[in-house]
Amino acid sequence: MKVEVMKNILGENDKIADDNRKLFKDKKVFVINLMGSPGSGKTSLLELTIAKLKDEIKIAVIEGDLFTAKDAERIERHNVPVIQINTAGGCHLDAAMVRRAAESLNLDELNLIIVENVGNLVCPAEFDVGENVKAVVLSITEGDDKPLKYPLIFKESAVTILNKIDILPFTNFNLESAHEDLTTLHPGIKIIETSCTNGKGLDDWCNWIKNSIC
Ligand code: MG
Ligand code: ZN
């Protein structure tokens, strides 16, 4: 029974997600669904990404959050359009939420929307929101075991951003085994090591975005 209900929910979501994807394609807007645990550094990465790209690319952000607008307020300071979605405790964004948010944006004036999903390594990966690509941020502090423990999100994502790489020497995170596990789960996955503190890898990430858009 529970499985049936979940199938129906996901089926309905997929229909709306396909509509979203058509809309974004018509409007020539590339959409990244940015996922990762709470505290992995999604918003910090976004802030630096916007700072680097906003003169070249017209960016908007859709911020998913349980209750607050704290992340949206951080993005707003960078003078790009940002729409806040509060899920009121819901642990992921779905296609209908992203549709409503997209309707408040002027899509004709955008090249890129980055959707910051609710901090969670599980169900955001199950809900297509109509994005072109999913990307997942995994920070060094979370441990190298996460790809094998939460395989779906890493299988679904075109890119894994290994964030907070600057603190690697102070942890027992095994970088080699993380790379191995990621490429075993998802052959061909792009892995970018980043630090929002010292800027490492941010050019790679921004170049990957630019190349994906055109
Ligand atoms: Mg955030
Ligand atoms: Zn959820």
PDB file of C-alpha atoms and ligand atoms in Angstrom:
ATOM      1  CA  MET A   1       0.000   0.000   0.000  1.00  0.00           C
ATOM      2  CA  LYS A   2       2.669   2.448   1.058  1.00  0.00           C
ATOM      3  CA  VAL A   3       4.675   1.566  -2.046  1.00  0.00           C
ATOM      4  CA  GLU A   4       1.612   2.195  -4.280  1.00  0.00           C
ATOM      5  CA  VAL A   5       1.034   5.620  -2.743  1.00  0.00           C
ATOM      6  CA  MET A   6       4.676   6.572  -3.239  1.00  0.00           C
ATOM      7  CA  LYS A   7       4.540   5.422  -6.878  1.00  0.00           C
ATOM      8  CA  ASN A   8       1.513   7.615  -7.521  1.00  0.00           C
ATOM      9  CA  ILE A   9       3.105  10.614  -5.855  1.00  0.00           C
ATOM     10  CA  LEU A  10       6.284  10.211  -7.878  1.00  0.00           C
ATOM     11  CA  GLY A  11       4.309   9.633 -11.102  1.00  0.00           C
ATOM     12  CA  GLU A  12       2.349  12.839 -10.597  1.00  0.00           C
ATOM     13  CA  ASN A  13       5.553  14.688  -9.728  1.00  0.00           C
ATOM     14  CA  ASP A  14       7.294  13.432 -12.876  1.00  0.00           C
ATOM     15  CA  LYS A  15       4.507  14.831 -15.072  1.00  0.00           C
ATOM     16  CA  ILE A  16       4.862  18.300 -13.571  1.00  0.00           C
ATOM     17  CA  ALA A  17       8.658  18.004 -13.754  1.00  0.00           C
ATOM     18  CA  ASP A  18       8.434  17.251 -17.490  1.00  0.00           C
ATOM     19  CA  ASP A  19       6.245  20.324 -17.961  1.00  0.00           C
ATOM     20  CA  ASN A  20       8.776  22.400 -16.041  1.00  0.00           C
ATOM     21  CA  ARG A  21      11.566  21.075 -18.221  1.00  0.00           C
ATOM     22  CA  LYS A  22       9.653  22.032 -21.375  1.00  0.00           C
ATOM     23  CA  LEU A  23       9.038  25.512 -20.031  1.00  0.00           C
ATOM     24  CA  PHE A  24      12.708  25.988 -19.101  1.00  0.00           C
ATOM     25  CA  LYS A  25      13.791  24.706 -22.522  1.00  0.00           C
ATOM     26  CA  ASP A  26      11.411  27.080 -24.321  1.00  0.00           C
ATOM     27  CA  LYS A  27      12.776  29.961 -22.288  1.00  0.00           C
ATOM     28  CA  LYS A  28      16.381  28.760 -22.767  1.00  0.00           C
ATOM     29  CA  VAL A  29      17.018  28.606 -19.040  1.00  0.00           C
ATOM     30  CA  PHE A  30      19.413  25.977 -17.696  1.00  0.00           C
ATOM     31  CA  VAL A  31      18.427  24.594 -14.284  1.00  0.00           C
ATOM     32  CA  ILE A  32      20.679  23.015 -11.667  1.00  0.00           C
ATOM     33  CA  ASN A  33      19.162  21.174  -8.713  1.00  0.00           C
ATOM     34  CA  LEU A  34      21.761  21.645  -5.956  1.00  0.00           C
ATOM     35  CA  MET A  35      21.458  19.116  -3.175  1.00  0.00           C
ATOM     36  CA  GLY A  36      23.408  18.104  -0.063  1.00  0.00           C
ATOM     37  CA  SER A  37      23.221  17.786   3.708  1.00  0.00           C
ATOM     38  CA  PRO A  38      22.511  20.690   6.038  1.00  0.00           C
ATOM     39  CA  GLY A  39      25.824  22.453   6.617  1.00  0.00           C
ATOM     40  CA  SER A  40      27.571  20.984   3.586  1.00  0.00           C
ATOM     41  CA  GLY A  41      28.081  24.500   2.235  1.00  0.00           C
ATOM     42  CA  LYS A  42      25.448  24.756  -0.506  1.00  0.00           C
ATOM     43  CA  THR A  43      24.614  28.380   0.191  1.00  0.00           C
ATOM     44  CA  SER A  44      28.256  29.441   0.572  1.00  0.00           C
ATOM     45  CA  LEU A  45      29.058  27.751  -2.733  1.00  0.00           C
ATOM     46  CA  LEU A  46      26.093  29.500  -4.333  1.00  0.00           C
ATOM     47  CA  GLU A  47      27.175  32.898  -3.068  1.00  0.00           C
ATOM     48  CA  LEU A  48      30.658  32.477  -4.526  1.00  0.00           C
ATOM     49  CA  THR A  49      29.248  31.050  -7.764  1.00  0.00           C
ATOM     50  CA  ILE A  50      26.975  34.047  -8.195  1.00  0.00           C
ATOM     51  CA  ALA A  51      29.815  36.468  -7.476  1.00  0.00           C
ATOM     52  CA  LYS A  52      31.957  34.810 -10.154  1.00  0.00           C
ATOM     53  CA  LEU A  53      29.304  34.342 -12.833  1.00  0.00           C
ATOM     54  CA  LYS A  54      26.724  37.071 -12.517  1.00  0.00           C
ATOM     55  CA  ASP A  55      28.436  39.488 -14.926  1.00  0.00           C
ATOM     56  CA  GLU A  56      28.441  36.834 -17.663  1.00  0.00           C
ATOM     57  CA  ILE A  57      25.311  34.841 -16.932  1.00  0.00           C
ATOM     58  CA  LYS A  58      21.888  35.979 -15.788  1.00  0.00           C
ATOM     59  CA  ILE A  59      21.272  33.903 -12.691  1.00  0.00           C
ATOM     60  CA  ALA A  60      18.304  33.434 -10.391  1.00  0.00           C
ATOM     61  CA  VAL A  61      18.051  31.260  -7.317  1.00  0.00           C
ATOM     62  CA  ILE A  62      15.173  29.245  -5.906  1.00  0.00           C
ATOM     63  CA  GLU A  63      15.814  28.577  -2.228  1.00  0.00           C
ATOM     64  CA  GLY A  64      14.198  25.602  -0.556  1.00  0.00           C
ATOM     65  CA  ASP A  65      14.117  25.734   3.204  1.00  0.00           C
ATOM     66  CA  LEU A  66      12.089  24.150   5.965  1.00  0.00           C
ATOM     67  CA  PHE A  67      10.998  27.321   7.731  1.00  0.00           C
ATOM     68  CA  THR A  68      13.320  30.313   7.401  1.00  0.00           C
ATOM     69  CA  ALA A  69      14.443  32.734   4.703  1.00  0.00           C
ATOM     70  CA  LYS A  70      18.010  32.895   6.021  1.00  0.00           C
ATOM     71  CA  ASP A  71      19.611  31.484   2.866  1.00  0.00           C
ATOM     72  CA  ALA A  72      17.472  33.627   0.559  1.00  0.00           C
ATOM     73  CA  GLU A  73      18.558  36.701   2.513  1.00  0.00           C
ATOM     74  CA  ARG A  74      22.204  35.760   1.930  1.00  0.00           C
ATOM     75  CA  ILE A  75      21.569  35.368  -1.811  1.00  0.00           C
ATOM     76  CA  GLU A  76      19.601  38.609  -2.060  1.00  0.00           C
ATOM     77  CA  ARG A  77      22.685  40.579  -1.047  1.00  0.00           C
ATOM     78  CA  HIS A  78      24.252  39.576  -4.358  1.00  0.00           C
ATOM     79  CA  ASN A  79      21.519  41.380  -6.284  1.00  0.00           C
ATOM     80  CA  VAL A  80      20.158  38.430  -8.197  1.00  0.00           C
ATOM     81  CA  PRO A  81      16.489  37.402  -8.207  1.00  0.00           C
ATOM     82  CA  VAL A  82      15.750  34.894  -5.466  1.00  0.00           C
ATOM     83  CA  ILE A  83      12.501  33.101  -4.640  1.00  0.00           C
ATOM     84  CA  GLN A  84      12.067  31.475  -1.256  1.00  0.00           C
ATOM     85  CA  ILE A  85      10.097  28.263  -0.902  1.00  0.00           C
ATOM     86  CA  ASN A  86       9.252  27.245   2.653  1.00  0.00           C
ATOM     87  CA  THR A  87       8.304  23.603   2.789  1.00  0.00           C
ATOM     88  CA  ALA A  88       6.885  23.969   6.348  1.00  0.00           C
ATOM     89  CA  GLY A  89       8.864  20.973   7.510  1.00  0.00           C
ATOM     90  CA  GLY A  90       8.787  19.071   4.202  1.00  0.00           C
ATOM     91  CA  CYS A  91      12.154  17.460   3.626  1.00  0.00           C
ATOM     92  CA  HIS A  92      12.493  18.007  -0.150  1.00  0.00           C
ATOM     93  CA  LEU A  93      11.329  20.242  -2.992  1.00  0.00           C
ATOM     94  CA  ASP A  94       8.910  18.855  -5.544  1.00  0.00           C
ATOM     95  CA  ALA A  95       8.156  19.882  -9.110  1.00  0.00           C
ATOM     96  CA  ALA A  96       4.978  21.795  -8.236  1.00  0.00           C
ATOM     97  CA  MET A  97       6.813  23.955  -5.683  1.00  0.00           C
ATOM     98  CA  VAL A  98       9.523  24.778  -8.210  1.00  0.00           C
ATOM     99  CA  ARG A  99       6.856  25.538 -10.846  1.00  0.00           C
ATOM    100  CA  ARG A 100       5.173  28.061  -8.576  1.00  0.00           C
ATOM    101  CA  ALA A 101       8.512  29.676  -7.771  1.00  0.00           C
ATOM    102  CA  ALA A 102       9.506  29.789 -11.453  1.00  0.00           C
ATOM    103  CA  GLU A 103       6.251  31.571 -12.267  1.00  0.00           C
ATOM    104  CA  SER A 104       7.412  34.466 -10.086  1.00  0.00           C
ATOM    105  CA  LEU A 105      10.638  34.824 -12.082  1.00  0.00           C
ATOM    106  CA  ASN A 106      11.056  36.570 -15.409  1.00  0.00           C
ATOM    107  CA  LEU A 107      12.341  33.560 -17.333  1.00  0.00           C
ATOM    108  CA  ASP A 108      12.898  35.595 -20.505  1.00  0.00           C
ATOM    109  CA  GLU A 109      15.671  37.452 -18.715  1.00  0.00           C
ATOM    110  CA  LEU A 110      17.492  34.448 -17.308  1.00  0.00           C
ATOM    111  CA  ASN A 111      20.114  31.942 -18.490  1.00  0.00           C
ATOM    112  CA  LEU A 112      20.454  29.926 -15.303  1.00  0.00           C
ATOM    113  CA  ILE A 113      18.380  28.984 -12.281  1.00  0.00           C
ATOM    114  CA  ILE A 114      20.064  27.262  -9.384  1.00  0.00           C
ATOM    115  CA  VAL A 115      17.622  25.512  -7.076  1.00  0.00           C
ATOM    116  CA  GLU A 116      19.030  25.006  -3.587  1.00  0.00           C
ATOM    117  CA  ASN A 117      17.147  21.996  -2.304  1.00  0.00           C
ATOM    118  CA  VAL A 118      16.290  21.289   1.331  1.00  0.00           C
ATOM    119  CA  GLY A 119      19.354  19.995   3.204  1.00  0.00           C
ATOM    120  CA  ASN A 120      18.941  16.226   3.029  1.00  0.00           C
ATOM    121  CA  LEU A 121      20.809  13.394   1.291  1.00  0.00           C
ATOM    122  CA  VAL A 122      17.750  11.177   0.837  1.00  0.00           C
ATOM    123  CA  CYS A 123      14.500  12.221  -0.826  1.00  0.00           C
ATOM    124  CA  PRO A 124      15.576  15.312  -2.802  1.00  0.00           C
ATOM    125  CA  ALA A 125      17.227  12.759  -5.099  1.00  0.00           C
ATOM    126  CA  GLU A 126      13.862  11.034  -5.707  1.00  0.00           C
ATOM    127  CA  PHE A 127      11.945  14.124  -6.757  1.00  0.00           C
ATOM    128  CA  ASP A 128      12.643  15.443 -10.233  1.00  0.00           C
ATOM    129  CA  VAL A 129      11.900  19.177 -10.250  1.00  0.00           C
ATOM    130  CA  GLY A 130      12.412  19.619 -13.991  1.00  0.00           C
ATOM    131  CA  GLU A 131      16.105  20.424 -13.732  1.00  0.00           C
ATOM    132  CA  ASN A 132      18.686  19.810 -16.459  1.00  0.00           C
ATOM    133  CA  VAL A 133      21.187  18.416 -13.986  1.00  0.00           C
ATOM    134  CA  LYS A 134      21.464  17.503 -10.358  1.00  0.00           C
ATOM    135  CA  ALA A 135      24.594  18.349  -8.388  1.00  0.00           C
ATOM    136  CA  VAL A 136      25.408  17.233  -4.861  1.00  0.00           C
ATOM    137  CA  VAL A 137      27.632  18.929  -2.318  1.00  0.00           C
ATOM    138  CA  LEU A 138      29.414  16.569   0.066  1.00  0.00           C
ATOM    139  CA  SER A 139      31.608  18.211   2.656  1.00  0.00           C
ATOM    140  CA  ILE A 140      34.715  16.658   4.143  1.00  0.00           C
ATOM    141  CA  THR A 141      33.207  16.930   7.635  1.00  0.00           C
ATOM    142  CA  GLU A 142      30.395  14.526   6.708  1.00  0.00           C
ATOM    143  CA  GLY A 143      32.726  11.572   6.237  1.00  0.00           C
ATOM    144  CA  ASP A 144      33.889   9.519   3.259  1.00  0.00           C
ATOM    145  CA  ASP A 145      31.260   6.816   3.900  1.00  0.00           C
ATOM    146  CA  LYS A 146      28.346   8.928   2.659  1.00  0.00           C
ATOM    147  CA  PRO A 147      28.409   7.936  -1.036  1.00  0.00           C
ATOM    148  CA  LEU A 148      27.905   4.255  -0.163  1.00  0.00           C
ATOM    149  CA  LYS A 149      25.349   5.058   2.554  1.00  0.00           C
ATOM    150  CA  TYR A 150      23.263   7.365   0.349  1.00  0.00           C
ATOM    151  CA  PRO A 151      23.954   5.978  -3.129  1.00  0.00           C
ATOM    152  CA  LEU A 152      20.930   7.354  -4.995  1.00  0.00           C
ATOM    153  CA  ILE A 153      21.821  11.020  -4.703  1.00  0.00           C
ATOM    154  CA  PHE A 154      25.331  10.337  -6.029  1.00  0.00           C
ATOM    155  CA  LYS A 155      23.999   8.159  -8.863  1.00  0.00           C
ATOM    156  CA  GLU A 156      21.545  10.882  -9.875  1.00  0.00           C
ATOM    157  CA  SER A 157      24.020  13.740  -9.767  1.00  0.00           C
ATOM    158  CA  ALA A 158      26.176  14.704 -12.728  1.00  0.00           C
ATOM    159  CA  VAL A 159      28.626  16.350 -10.345  1.00  0.00           C
ATOM    160  CA  THR A 160      29.780  15.805  -6.791  1.00  0.00           C
ATOM    161  CA  ILE A 161      31.330  18.837  -5.171  1.00  0.00           C
ATOM    162  CA  LEU A 162      33.699  17.727  -2.406  1.00  0.00           C
ATOM    163  CA  ASN A 163      33.527  20.845  -0.321  1.00  0.00           C
ATOM    164  CA  LYS A 164      35.609  22.126   2.615  1.00  0.00           C
ATOM    165  CA  ILE A 165      38.626  20.416   1.062  1.00  0.00           C
ATOM    166  CA  ASP A 166      40.856  22.898   2.949  1.00  0.00           C
ATOM    167  CA  ILE A 167      40.215  21.081   6.235  1.00  0.00           C
ATOM    168  CA  LEU A 168      41.104  17.644   4.862  1.00  0.00           C
ATOM    169  CA  PRO A 169      44.412  17.444   6.818  1.00  0.00           C
ATOM    170  CA  PHE A 170      42.524  17.799  10.100  1.00  0.00           C
ATOM    171  CA  THR A 171      40.140  14.910   9.444  1.00  0.00           C
ATOM    172  CA  ASN A 172      40.291  11.195   8.768  1.00  0.00           C
ATOM    173  CA  PHE A 173      38.343  11.624   5.512  1.00  0.00           C
ATOM    174  CA  ASN A 174      39.836   9.233   2.970  1.00  0.00           C
ATOM    175  CA  LEU A 175      39.851  11.194  -0.266  1.00  0.00           C
ATOM    176  CA  GLU A 176      41.000   8.277  -2.362  1.00  0.00           C
ATOM    177  CA  SER A 177      38.239   5.962  -1.206  1.00  0.00           C
ATOM    178  CA  ALA A 178      35.628   8.720  -1.634  1.00  0.00           C
ATOM    179  CA  HIS A 179      36.739   9.149  -5.263  1.00  0.00           C
ATOM    180  CA  GLU A 180      36.718   5.385  -5.754  1.00  0.00           C
ATOM    181  CA  ASP A 181      33.253   4.916  -4.263  1.00  0.00           C
ATOM    182  CA  LEU A 182      31.822   7.790  -6.265  1.00  0.00           C
ATOM    183  CA  THR A 183      33.165   6.505  -9.566  1.00  0.00           C
ATOM    184  CA  THR A 184      32.060   2.962  -8.759  1.00  0.00           C
ATOM    185  CA  LEU A 185      28.524   4.151  -8.003  1.00  0.00           C
ATOM    186  CA  HIS A 186      28.433   6.505 -10.959  1.00  0.00           C
ATOM    187  CA  PRO A 187      31.045   5.922 -13.646  1.00  0.00           C
ATOM    188  CA  GLY A 188      31.880   9.213 -15.329  1.00  0.00           C
ATOM    189  CA  ILE A 189      30.641  11.405 -12.483  1.00  0.00           C
ATOM    190  CA  LYS A 190      32.469  14.704 -12.339  1.00  0.00           C
ATOM    191  CA  ILE A 191      34.142  15.296  -8.991  1.00  0.00           C
ATOM    192  CA  ILE A 192      35.251  18.800  -8.084  1.00  0.00           C
ATOM    193  CA  GLU A 193      37.154  19.498  -4.875  1.00  0.00           C
ATOM    194  CA  THR A 194      36.278  22.930  -3.556  1.00  0.00           C
ATOM    195  CA  SER A 195      36.872  25.250  -0.665  1.00  0.00           C
ATOM    196  CA  CYS A 196      34.669  28.261  -0.134  1.00  0.00           C
ATOM    197  CA  THR A 197      37.308  29.522   2.311  1.00  0.00           C
ATOM    198  CA  ASN A 198      40.347  29.591   0.028  1.00  0.00           C
ATOM    199  CA  GLY A 199      38.564  29.445  -3.323  1.00  0.00           C
ATOM    200  CA  LYS A 200      40.032  26.144  -4.506  1.00  0.00           C
ATOM    201  CA  GLY A 201      38.044  24.478  -7.293  1.00  0.00           C
ATOM    202  CA  LEU A 202      35.574  27.294  -7.746  1.00  0.00           C
ATOM    203  CA  ASP A 203      36.849  28.103 -11.231  1.00  0.00           C
ATOM    204  CA  ASP A 204      36.438  24.441 -12.209  1.00  0.00           C
ATOM    205  CA  TRP A 205      32.882  24.438 -10.915  1.00  0.00           C
ATOM    206  CA  CYS A 206      32.020  27.721 -12.639  1.00  0.00           C
ATOM    207  CA  ASN A 207      33.599  26.533 -15.898  1.00  0.00           C
ATOM    208  CA  TRP A 208      31.599  23.346 -15.677  1.00  0.00           C
ATOM    209  CA  ILE A 209      28.426  25.440 -15.335  1.00  0.00           C
ATOM    210  CA  LYS A 210      29.383  27.669 -18.274  1.00  0.00           C
ATOM    211  CA  ASN A 211      30.152  24.677 -20.489  1.00  0.00           C
ATOM    212  CA  SER A 212      26.900  22.995 -19.498  1.00  0.00           C
ATOM    213  CA  ILE A 213      24.815  26.013 -20.399  1.00  0.00           C
ATOM    214  CA  CYS A 214      26.102  26.365 -23.940  1.00  0.00           C
TER     215      CYS A 214
HETATM  216 MG    MG B   1      21.716  26.569   2.610  1.00  0.00          MG
HETATM  217 ZN    ZN B   2      11.491  14.425   1.582  1.00  0.00          ZN
END
